[in-house]
Short mmCIF file of C-alpha atoms and ligand atoms in Angstrom, two decimals:
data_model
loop_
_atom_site.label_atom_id
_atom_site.label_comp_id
_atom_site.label_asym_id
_atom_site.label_seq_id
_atom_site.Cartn_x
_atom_site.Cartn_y
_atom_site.Cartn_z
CA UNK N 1 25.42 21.07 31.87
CA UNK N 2 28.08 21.93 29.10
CA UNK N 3 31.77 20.16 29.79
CA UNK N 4 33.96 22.72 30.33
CA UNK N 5 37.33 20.09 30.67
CA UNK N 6 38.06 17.01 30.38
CA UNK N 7 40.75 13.99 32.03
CA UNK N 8 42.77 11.86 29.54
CA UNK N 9 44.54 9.13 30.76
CA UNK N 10 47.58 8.44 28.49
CA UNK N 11 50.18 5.18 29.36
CA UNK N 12 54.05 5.06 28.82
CA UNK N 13 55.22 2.44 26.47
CA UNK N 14 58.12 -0.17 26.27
CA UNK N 15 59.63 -1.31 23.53
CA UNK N 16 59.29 -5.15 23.32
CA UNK N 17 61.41 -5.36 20.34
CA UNK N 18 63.64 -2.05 18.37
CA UNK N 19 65.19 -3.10 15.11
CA UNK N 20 66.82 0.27 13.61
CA UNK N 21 67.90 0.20 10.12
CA UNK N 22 70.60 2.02 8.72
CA UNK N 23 70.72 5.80 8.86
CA UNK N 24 69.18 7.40 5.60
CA UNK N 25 70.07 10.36 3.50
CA UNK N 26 67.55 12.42 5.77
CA UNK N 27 69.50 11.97 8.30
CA UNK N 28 66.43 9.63 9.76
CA UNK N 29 66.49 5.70 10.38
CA UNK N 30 63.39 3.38 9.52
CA UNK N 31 62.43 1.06 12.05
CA UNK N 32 60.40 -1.86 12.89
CA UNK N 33 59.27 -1.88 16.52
CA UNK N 34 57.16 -3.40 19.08
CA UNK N 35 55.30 -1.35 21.29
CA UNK N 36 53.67 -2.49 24.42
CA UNK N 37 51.65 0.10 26.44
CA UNK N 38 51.75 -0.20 30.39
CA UNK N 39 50.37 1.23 33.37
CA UNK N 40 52.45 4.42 34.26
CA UNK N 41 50.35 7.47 33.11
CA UNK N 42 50.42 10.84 33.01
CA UNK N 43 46.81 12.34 33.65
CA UNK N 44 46.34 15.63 30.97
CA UNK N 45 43.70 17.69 31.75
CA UNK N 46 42.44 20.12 28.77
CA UNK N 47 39.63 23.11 29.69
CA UNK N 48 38.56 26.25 28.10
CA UNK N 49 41.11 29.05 28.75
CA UNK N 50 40.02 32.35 30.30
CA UNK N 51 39.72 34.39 27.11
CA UNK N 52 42.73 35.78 25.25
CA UNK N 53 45.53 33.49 27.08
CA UNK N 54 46.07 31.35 24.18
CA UNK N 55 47.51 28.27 25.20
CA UNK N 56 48.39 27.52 28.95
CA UNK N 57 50.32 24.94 30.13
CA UNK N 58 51.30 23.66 33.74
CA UNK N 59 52.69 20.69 35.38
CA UNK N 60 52.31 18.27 38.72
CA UNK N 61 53.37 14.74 39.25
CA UNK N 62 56.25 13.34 40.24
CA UNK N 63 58.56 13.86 37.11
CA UNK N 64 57.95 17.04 36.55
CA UNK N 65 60.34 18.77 37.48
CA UNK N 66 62.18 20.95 34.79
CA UNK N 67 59.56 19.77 32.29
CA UNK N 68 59.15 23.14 29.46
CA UNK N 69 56.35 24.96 29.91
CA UNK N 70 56.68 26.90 27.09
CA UNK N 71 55.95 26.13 23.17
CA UNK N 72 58.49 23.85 22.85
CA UNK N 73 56.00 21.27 25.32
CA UNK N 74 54.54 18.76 22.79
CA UNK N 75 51.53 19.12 24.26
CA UNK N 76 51.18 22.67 23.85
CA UNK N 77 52.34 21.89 20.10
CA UNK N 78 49.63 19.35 19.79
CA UNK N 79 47.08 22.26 21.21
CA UNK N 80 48.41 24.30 18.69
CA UNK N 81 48.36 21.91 15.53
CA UNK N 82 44.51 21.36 16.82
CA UNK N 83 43.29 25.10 16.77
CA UNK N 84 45.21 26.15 13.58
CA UNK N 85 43.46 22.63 11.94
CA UNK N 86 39.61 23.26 13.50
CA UNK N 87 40.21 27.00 13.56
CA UNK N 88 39.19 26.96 17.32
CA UNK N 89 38.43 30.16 18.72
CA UNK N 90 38.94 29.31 22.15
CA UNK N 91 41.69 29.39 24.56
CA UNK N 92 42.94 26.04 26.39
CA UNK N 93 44.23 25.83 29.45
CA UNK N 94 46.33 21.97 29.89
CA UNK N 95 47.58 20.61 33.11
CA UNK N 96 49.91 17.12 33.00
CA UNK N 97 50.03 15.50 36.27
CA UNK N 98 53.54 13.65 35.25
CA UNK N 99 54.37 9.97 36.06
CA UNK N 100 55.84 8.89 33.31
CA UNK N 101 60.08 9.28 33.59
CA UNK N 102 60.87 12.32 31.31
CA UNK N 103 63.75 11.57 29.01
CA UNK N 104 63.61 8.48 30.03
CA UNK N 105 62.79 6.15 26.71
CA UNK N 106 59.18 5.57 27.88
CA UNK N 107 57.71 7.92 24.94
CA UNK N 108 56.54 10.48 28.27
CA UNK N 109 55.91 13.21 25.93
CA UNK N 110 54.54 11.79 23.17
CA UNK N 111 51.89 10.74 25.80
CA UNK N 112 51.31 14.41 26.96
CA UNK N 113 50.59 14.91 22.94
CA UNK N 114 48.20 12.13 22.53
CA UNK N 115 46.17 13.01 25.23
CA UNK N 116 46.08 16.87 24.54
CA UNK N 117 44.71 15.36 21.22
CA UNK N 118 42.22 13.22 22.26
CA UNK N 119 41.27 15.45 25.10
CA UNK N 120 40.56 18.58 22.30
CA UNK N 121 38.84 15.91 19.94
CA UNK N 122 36.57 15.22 23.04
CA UNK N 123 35.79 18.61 24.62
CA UNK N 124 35.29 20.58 21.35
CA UNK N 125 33.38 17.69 20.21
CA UNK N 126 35.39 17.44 16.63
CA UNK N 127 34.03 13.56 16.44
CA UNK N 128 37.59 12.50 14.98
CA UNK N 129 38.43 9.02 13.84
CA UNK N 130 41.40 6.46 16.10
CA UNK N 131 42.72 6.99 12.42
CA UNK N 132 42.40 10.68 12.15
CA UNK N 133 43.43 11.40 15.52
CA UNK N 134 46.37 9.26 15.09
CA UNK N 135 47.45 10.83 11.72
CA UNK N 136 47.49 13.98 13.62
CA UNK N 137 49.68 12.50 16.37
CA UNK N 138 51.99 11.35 13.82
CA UNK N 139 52.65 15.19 12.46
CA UNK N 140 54.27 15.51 15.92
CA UNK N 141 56.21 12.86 16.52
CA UNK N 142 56.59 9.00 15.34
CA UNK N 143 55.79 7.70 19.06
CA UNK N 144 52.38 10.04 19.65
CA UNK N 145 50.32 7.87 17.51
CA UNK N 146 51.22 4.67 19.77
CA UNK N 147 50.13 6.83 22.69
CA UNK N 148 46.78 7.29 21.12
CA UNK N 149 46.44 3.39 19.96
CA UNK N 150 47.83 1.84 22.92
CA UNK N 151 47.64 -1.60 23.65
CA UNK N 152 50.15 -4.06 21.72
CA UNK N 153 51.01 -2.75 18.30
CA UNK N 154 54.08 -2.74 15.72
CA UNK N 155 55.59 -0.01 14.37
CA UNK N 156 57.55 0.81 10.83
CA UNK N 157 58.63 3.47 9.21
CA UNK N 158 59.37 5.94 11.98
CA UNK N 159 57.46 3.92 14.44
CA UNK N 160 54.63 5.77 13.41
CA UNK N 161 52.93 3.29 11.05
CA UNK N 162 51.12 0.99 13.44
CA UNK N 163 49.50 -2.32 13.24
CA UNK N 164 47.78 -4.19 16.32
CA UNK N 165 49.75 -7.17 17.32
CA UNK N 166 48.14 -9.96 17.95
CA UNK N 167 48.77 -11.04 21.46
CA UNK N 168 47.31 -12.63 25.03
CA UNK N 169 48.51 -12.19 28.12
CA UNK N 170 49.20 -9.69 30.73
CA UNK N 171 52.72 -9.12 31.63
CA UNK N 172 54.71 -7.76 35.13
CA UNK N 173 57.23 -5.05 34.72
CA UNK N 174 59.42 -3.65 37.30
CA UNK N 175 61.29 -0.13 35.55
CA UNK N 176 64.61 0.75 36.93
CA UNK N 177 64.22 4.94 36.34
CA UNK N 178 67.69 6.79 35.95
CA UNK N 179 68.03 10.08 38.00
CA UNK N 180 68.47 11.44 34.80
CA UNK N 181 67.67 11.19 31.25
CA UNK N 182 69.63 10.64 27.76
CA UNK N 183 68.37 12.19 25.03
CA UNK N 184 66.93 10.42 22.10
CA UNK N 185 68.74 12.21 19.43
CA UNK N 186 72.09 11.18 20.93
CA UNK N 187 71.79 7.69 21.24
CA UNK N 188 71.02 7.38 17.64
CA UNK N 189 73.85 9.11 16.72
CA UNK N 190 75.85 6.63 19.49
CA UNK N 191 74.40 3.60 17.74
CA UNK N 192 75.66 5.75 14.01
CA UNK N 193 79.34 6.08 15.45
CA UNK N 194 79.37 1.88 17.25
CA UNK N 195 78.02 0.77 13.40
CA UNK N 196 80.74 3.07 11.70
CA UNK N 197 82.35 0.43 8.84
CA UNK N 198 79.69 -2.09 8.72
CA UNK N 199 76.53 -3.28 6.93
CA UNK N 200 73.52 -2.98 8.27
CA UNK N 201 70.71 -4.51 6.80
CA UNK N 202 66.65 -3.18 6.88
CA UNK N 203 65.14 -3.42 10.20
CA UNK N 204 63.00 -6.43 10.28
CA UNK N 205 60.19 -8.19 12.69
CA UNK N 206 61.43 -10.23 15.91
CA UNK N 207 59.90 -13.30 14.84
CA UNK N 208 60.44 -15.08 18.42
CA UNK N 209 59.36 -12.45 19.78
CA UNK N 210 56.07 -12.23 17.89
CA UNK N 211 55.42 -15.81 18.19
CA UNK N 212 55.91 -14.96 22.23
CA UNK N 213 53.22 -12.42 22.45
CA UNK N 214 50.82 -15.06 20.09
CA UNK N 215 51.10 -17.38 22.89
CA UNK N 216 51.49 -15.35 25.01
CA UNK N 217 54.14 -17.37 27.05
CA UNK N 218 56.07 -14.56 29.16
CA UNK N 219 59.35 -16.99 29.26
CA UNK N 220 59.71 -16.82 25.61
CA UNK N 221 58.72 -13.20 25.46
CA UNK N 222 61.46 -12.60 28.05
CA UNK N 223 64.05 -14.13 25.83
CA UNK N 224 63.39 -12.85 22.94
CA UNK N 225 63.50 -8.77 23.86
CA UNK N 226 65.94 -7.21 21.84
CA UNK N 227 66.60 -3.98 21.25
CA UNK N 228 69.46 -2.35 18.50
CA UNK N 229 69.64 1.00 20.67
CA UNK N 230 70.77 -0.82 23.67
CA UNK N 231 74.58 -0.91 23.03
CA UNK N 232 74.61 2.84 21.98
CA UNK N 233 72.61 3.60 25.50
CA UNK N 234 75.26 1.21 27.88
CA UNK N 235 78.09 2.95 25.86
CA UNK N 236 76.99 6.29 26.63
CA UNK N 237 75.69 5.18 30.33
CA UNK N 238 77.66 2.32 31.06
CA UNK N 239 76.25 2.01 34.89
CA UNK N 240 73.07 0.68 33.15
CA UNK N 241 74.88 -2.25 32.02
CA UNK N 242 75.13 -2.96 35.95
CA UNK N 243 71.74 -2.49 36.31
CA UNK N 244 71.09 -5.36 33.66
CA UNK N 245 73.19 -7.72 35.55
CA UNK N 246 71.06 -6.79 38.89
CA UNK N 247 67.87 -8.25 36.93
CA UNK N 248 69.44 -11.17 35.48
CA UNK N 249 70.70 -12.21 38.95
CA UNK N 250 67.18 -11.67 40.53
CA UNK N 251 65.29 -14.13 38.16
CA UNK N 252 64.19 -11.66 35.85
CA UNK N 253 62.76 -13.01 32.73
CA UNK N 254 64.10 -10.87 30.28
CA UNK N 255 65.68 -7.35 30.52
CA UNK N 256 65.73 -4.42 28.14
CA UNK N 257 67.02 -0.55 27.86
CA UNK N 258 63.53 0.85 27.25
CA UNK N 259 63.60 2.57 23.58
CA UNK N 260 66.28 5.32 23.50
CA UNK N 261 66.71 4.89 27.08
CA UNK N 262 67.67 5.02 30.11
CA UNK N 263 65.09 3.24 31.79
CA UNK N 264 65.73 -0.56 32.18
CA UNK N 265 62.68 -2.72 32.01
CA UNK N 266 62.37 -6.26 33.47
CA UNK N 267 59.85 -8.77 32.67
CA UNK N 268 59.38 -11.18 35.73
CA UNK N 269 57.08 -13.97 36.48
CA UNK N 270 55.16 -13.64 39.30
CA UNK N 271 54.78 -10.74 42.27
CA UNK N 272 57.10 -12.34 44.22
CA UNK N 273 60.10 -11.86 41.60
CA UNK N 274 58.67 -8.55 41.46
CA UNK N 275 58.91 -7.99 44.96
CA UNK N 276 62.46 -9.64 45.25
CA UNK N 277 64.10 -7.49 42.16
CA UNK N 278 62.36 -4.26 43.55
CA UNK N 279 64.28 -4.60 46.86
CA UNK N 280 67.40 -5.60 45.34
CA UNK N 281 67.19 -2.88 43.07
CA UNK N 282 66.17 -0.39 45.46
CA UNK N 283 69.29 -1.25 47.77
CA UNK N 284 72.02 -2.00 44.45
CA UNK N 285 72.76 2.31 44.31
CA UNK N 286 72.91 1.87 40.68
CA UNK N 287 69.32 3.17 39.68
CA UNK N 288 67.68 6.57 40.69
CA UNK N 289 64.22 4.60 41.51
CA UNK N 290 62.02 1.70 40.64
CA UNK N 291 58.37 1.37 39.74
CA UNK N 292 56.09 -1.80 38.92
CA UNK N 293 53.82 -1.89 35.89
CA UNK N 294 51.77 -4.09 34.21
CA UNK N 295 50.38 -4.31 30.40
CA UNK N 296 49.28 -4.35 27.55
CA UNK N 297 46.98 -1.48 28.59
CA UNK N 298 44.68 0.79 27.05
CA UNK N 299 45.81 4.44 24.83
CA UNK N 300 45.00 7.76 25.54
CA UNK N 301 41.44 7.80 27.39
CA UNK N 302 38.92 10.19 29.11
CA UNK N 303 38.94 9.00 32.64
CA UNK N 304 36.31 11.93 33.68
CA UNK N 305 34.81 15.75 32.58
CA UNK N 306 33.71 18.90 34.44
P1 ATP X 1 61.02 8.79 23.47
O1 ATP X 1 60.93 7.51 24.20
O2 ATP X 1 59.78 9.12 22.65
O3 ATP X 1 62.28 9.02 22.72
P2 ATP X 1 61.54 10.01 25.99
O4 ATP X 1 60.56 9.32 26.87
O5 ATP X 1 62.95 9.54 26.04
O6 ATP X 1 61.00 9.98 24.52
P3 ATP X 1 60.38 12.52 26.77
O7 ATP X 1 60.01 12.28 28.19
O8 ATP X 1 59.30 12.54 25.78
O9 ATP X 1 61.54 11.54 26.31
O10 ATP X 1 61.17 13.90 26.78
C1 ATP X 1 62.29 14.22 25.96
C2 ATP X 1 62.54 15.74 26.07
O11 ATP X 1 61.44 16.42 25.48
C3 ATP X 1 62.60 16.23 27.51
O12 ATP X 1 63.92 16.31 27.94
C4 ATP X 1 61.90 17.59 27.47
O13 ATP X 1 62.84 18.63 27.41
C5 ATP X 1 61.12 17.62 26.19
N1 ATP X 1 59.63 17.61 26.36
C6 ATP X 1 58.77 18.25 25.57
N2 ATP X 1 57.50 18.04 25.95
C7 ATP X 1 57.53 17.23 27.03
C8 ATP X 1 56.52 16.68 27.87
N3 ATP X 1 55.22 16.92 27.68
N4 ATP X 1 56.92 15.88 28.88
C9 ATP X 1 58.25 15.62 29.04
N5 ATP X 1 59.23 16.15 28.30
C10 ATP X 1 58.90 16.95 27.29
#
């Protein structure tokens, strides 16, 4: 029986680790980041359209709400980028069952991308490369190639240049979601205006943090988060900065505004911490909701065809 669609699995990320550089004359800032993928996913489903509907998009799932359905979606971008490239002749109809906090620094839909693109690769049976498929992803947007790689991985450049990290371990999150989101662009130009006057060198590799994941000792890794972004993201949201203290008070390892934010991850030890800084998070009025997560965990991935 011909596939007529297919399921890709795609993860959220965190950033272990943001070092942003200075802001360059295109108005861009190169970065050296570590990405770790974990286990909140959106589920994109990609099937043959009925023909002449182009590209159709739709969304379930828990953050969905007030998602664009229209062109400006980057997965119905990626579906485009794919049928202009392989000159496909047939329509596609994508549905992302959402999980993954939109707006919410966790790379959401850069995850929708990746998986439209592996999920075209796979039912139109292109036979594309990690590397070609990622390469794609990066014409999108620097965190849609992570999406695709998954696991552990740095990131220069724009964060779309990525190398595997080398690292053991599997490591308990608990997210603190915001009820709503901050947008990426304006955090970078928060972090611009707090840096106004002084130097700022090239972004550079979190040694510590590195040598953490090498080991993969979750106390170290816990102290040596760090992320550049996460003054800009307080100053612009500064109830977050109360949500930080909740985790440090509960035992959490280590705490970190996810990339742009304003999600907070926590690192913690065991379930019970979990367990402890859920409920005291839950009950603190300072977060809009909390989910557990664990990784490293796997990129974009069919989890089943029709
Ligand atoms: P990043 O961590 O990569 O900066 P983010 O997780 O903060 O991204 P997204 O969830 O990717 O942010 O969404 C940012 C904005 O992009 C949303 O406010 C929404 O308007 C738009 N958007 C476009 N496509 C999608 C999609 N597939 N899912 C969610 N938002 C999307």
């Amino acid at each position: 029986m011909n596939t007529s669609g297919v399921v890709i699995r795609v993860p959220g990320k965190v950033n272990l680790g943001l070092s942003v550089g200075p802001l360059d004359s295109d108005g861009y800032h190169e970065l050296v980041t570590v990405f770790q993928a974990i286990s909140l996913f959106d589920d994109v489903t990609v099937q043959y359209g009925a023909e002449g509907t182009g590209i159709i998009l739709e969304a379930s799932g828990s953050t969905s709400a007030g998602v664009p359905l229209d062109s400006s979606n980057l997965a119905y971008k990626a579906a485009d980028i794919m049928i202009r490239r392989f000159q496909l002749t047939s329509d596609v109809s994508i549905h992302l069952k959402k999980e993954i906090p939109v707006a919410g620094g966790m790379a959401g839909g850069s995850a929708d991308a990746a998986g439209v693109i592996v999920g075209m690769d796979s039912l139109f049976e292109l036979g594309l490369s990690r590397d070609e498929l990622q390469r794609i992803g990066a014409e999108l947007g620097s965190d849609v190639p992570f999406g695709i790689a998954g696991g552990t991985a740095i990131g220069r450049g724009r964060g779309d240049q990525l190398t595997p990290v080398l690292a053991q371990g599997t490591y308990q999150w608990v997210l603190a979601l915001s009820s709503s989101g901050l947008s990426t662009p304006s955090v970078y130009a928060e972090c611009d205006r707090l840096r106004e006057g002084l130097s700022i060198a090239r972004p550079s590799a979190n040694d510590a943090l590195l040598q953490a994941l090498r080991a993969g000792d979750a106390k170290e890794l816990g102290k040596a988060l760090s992320n550049d972004l996460q003054s800009a993201a307080c100053s612009l949201r500064p109830a977050l900065r109360l949500v930080l203290d909740v985790g440090r008070e509960y035992g959490a390892l280590g705490c970190i505004v996810s990339g742009s934010g304003p999600t907070v991850a926590f690192l913690v030890e065991d379930e019970e911490k979990a367990l402890d800084l859920t409920v005291a998070l839950s009950s603190s009025g300072v977060v809009g909701g909390v989910v557990r997560a664990g990784g490293p965990t796997h990129g974009a991935r069919r989890i089943s065809s029709f």
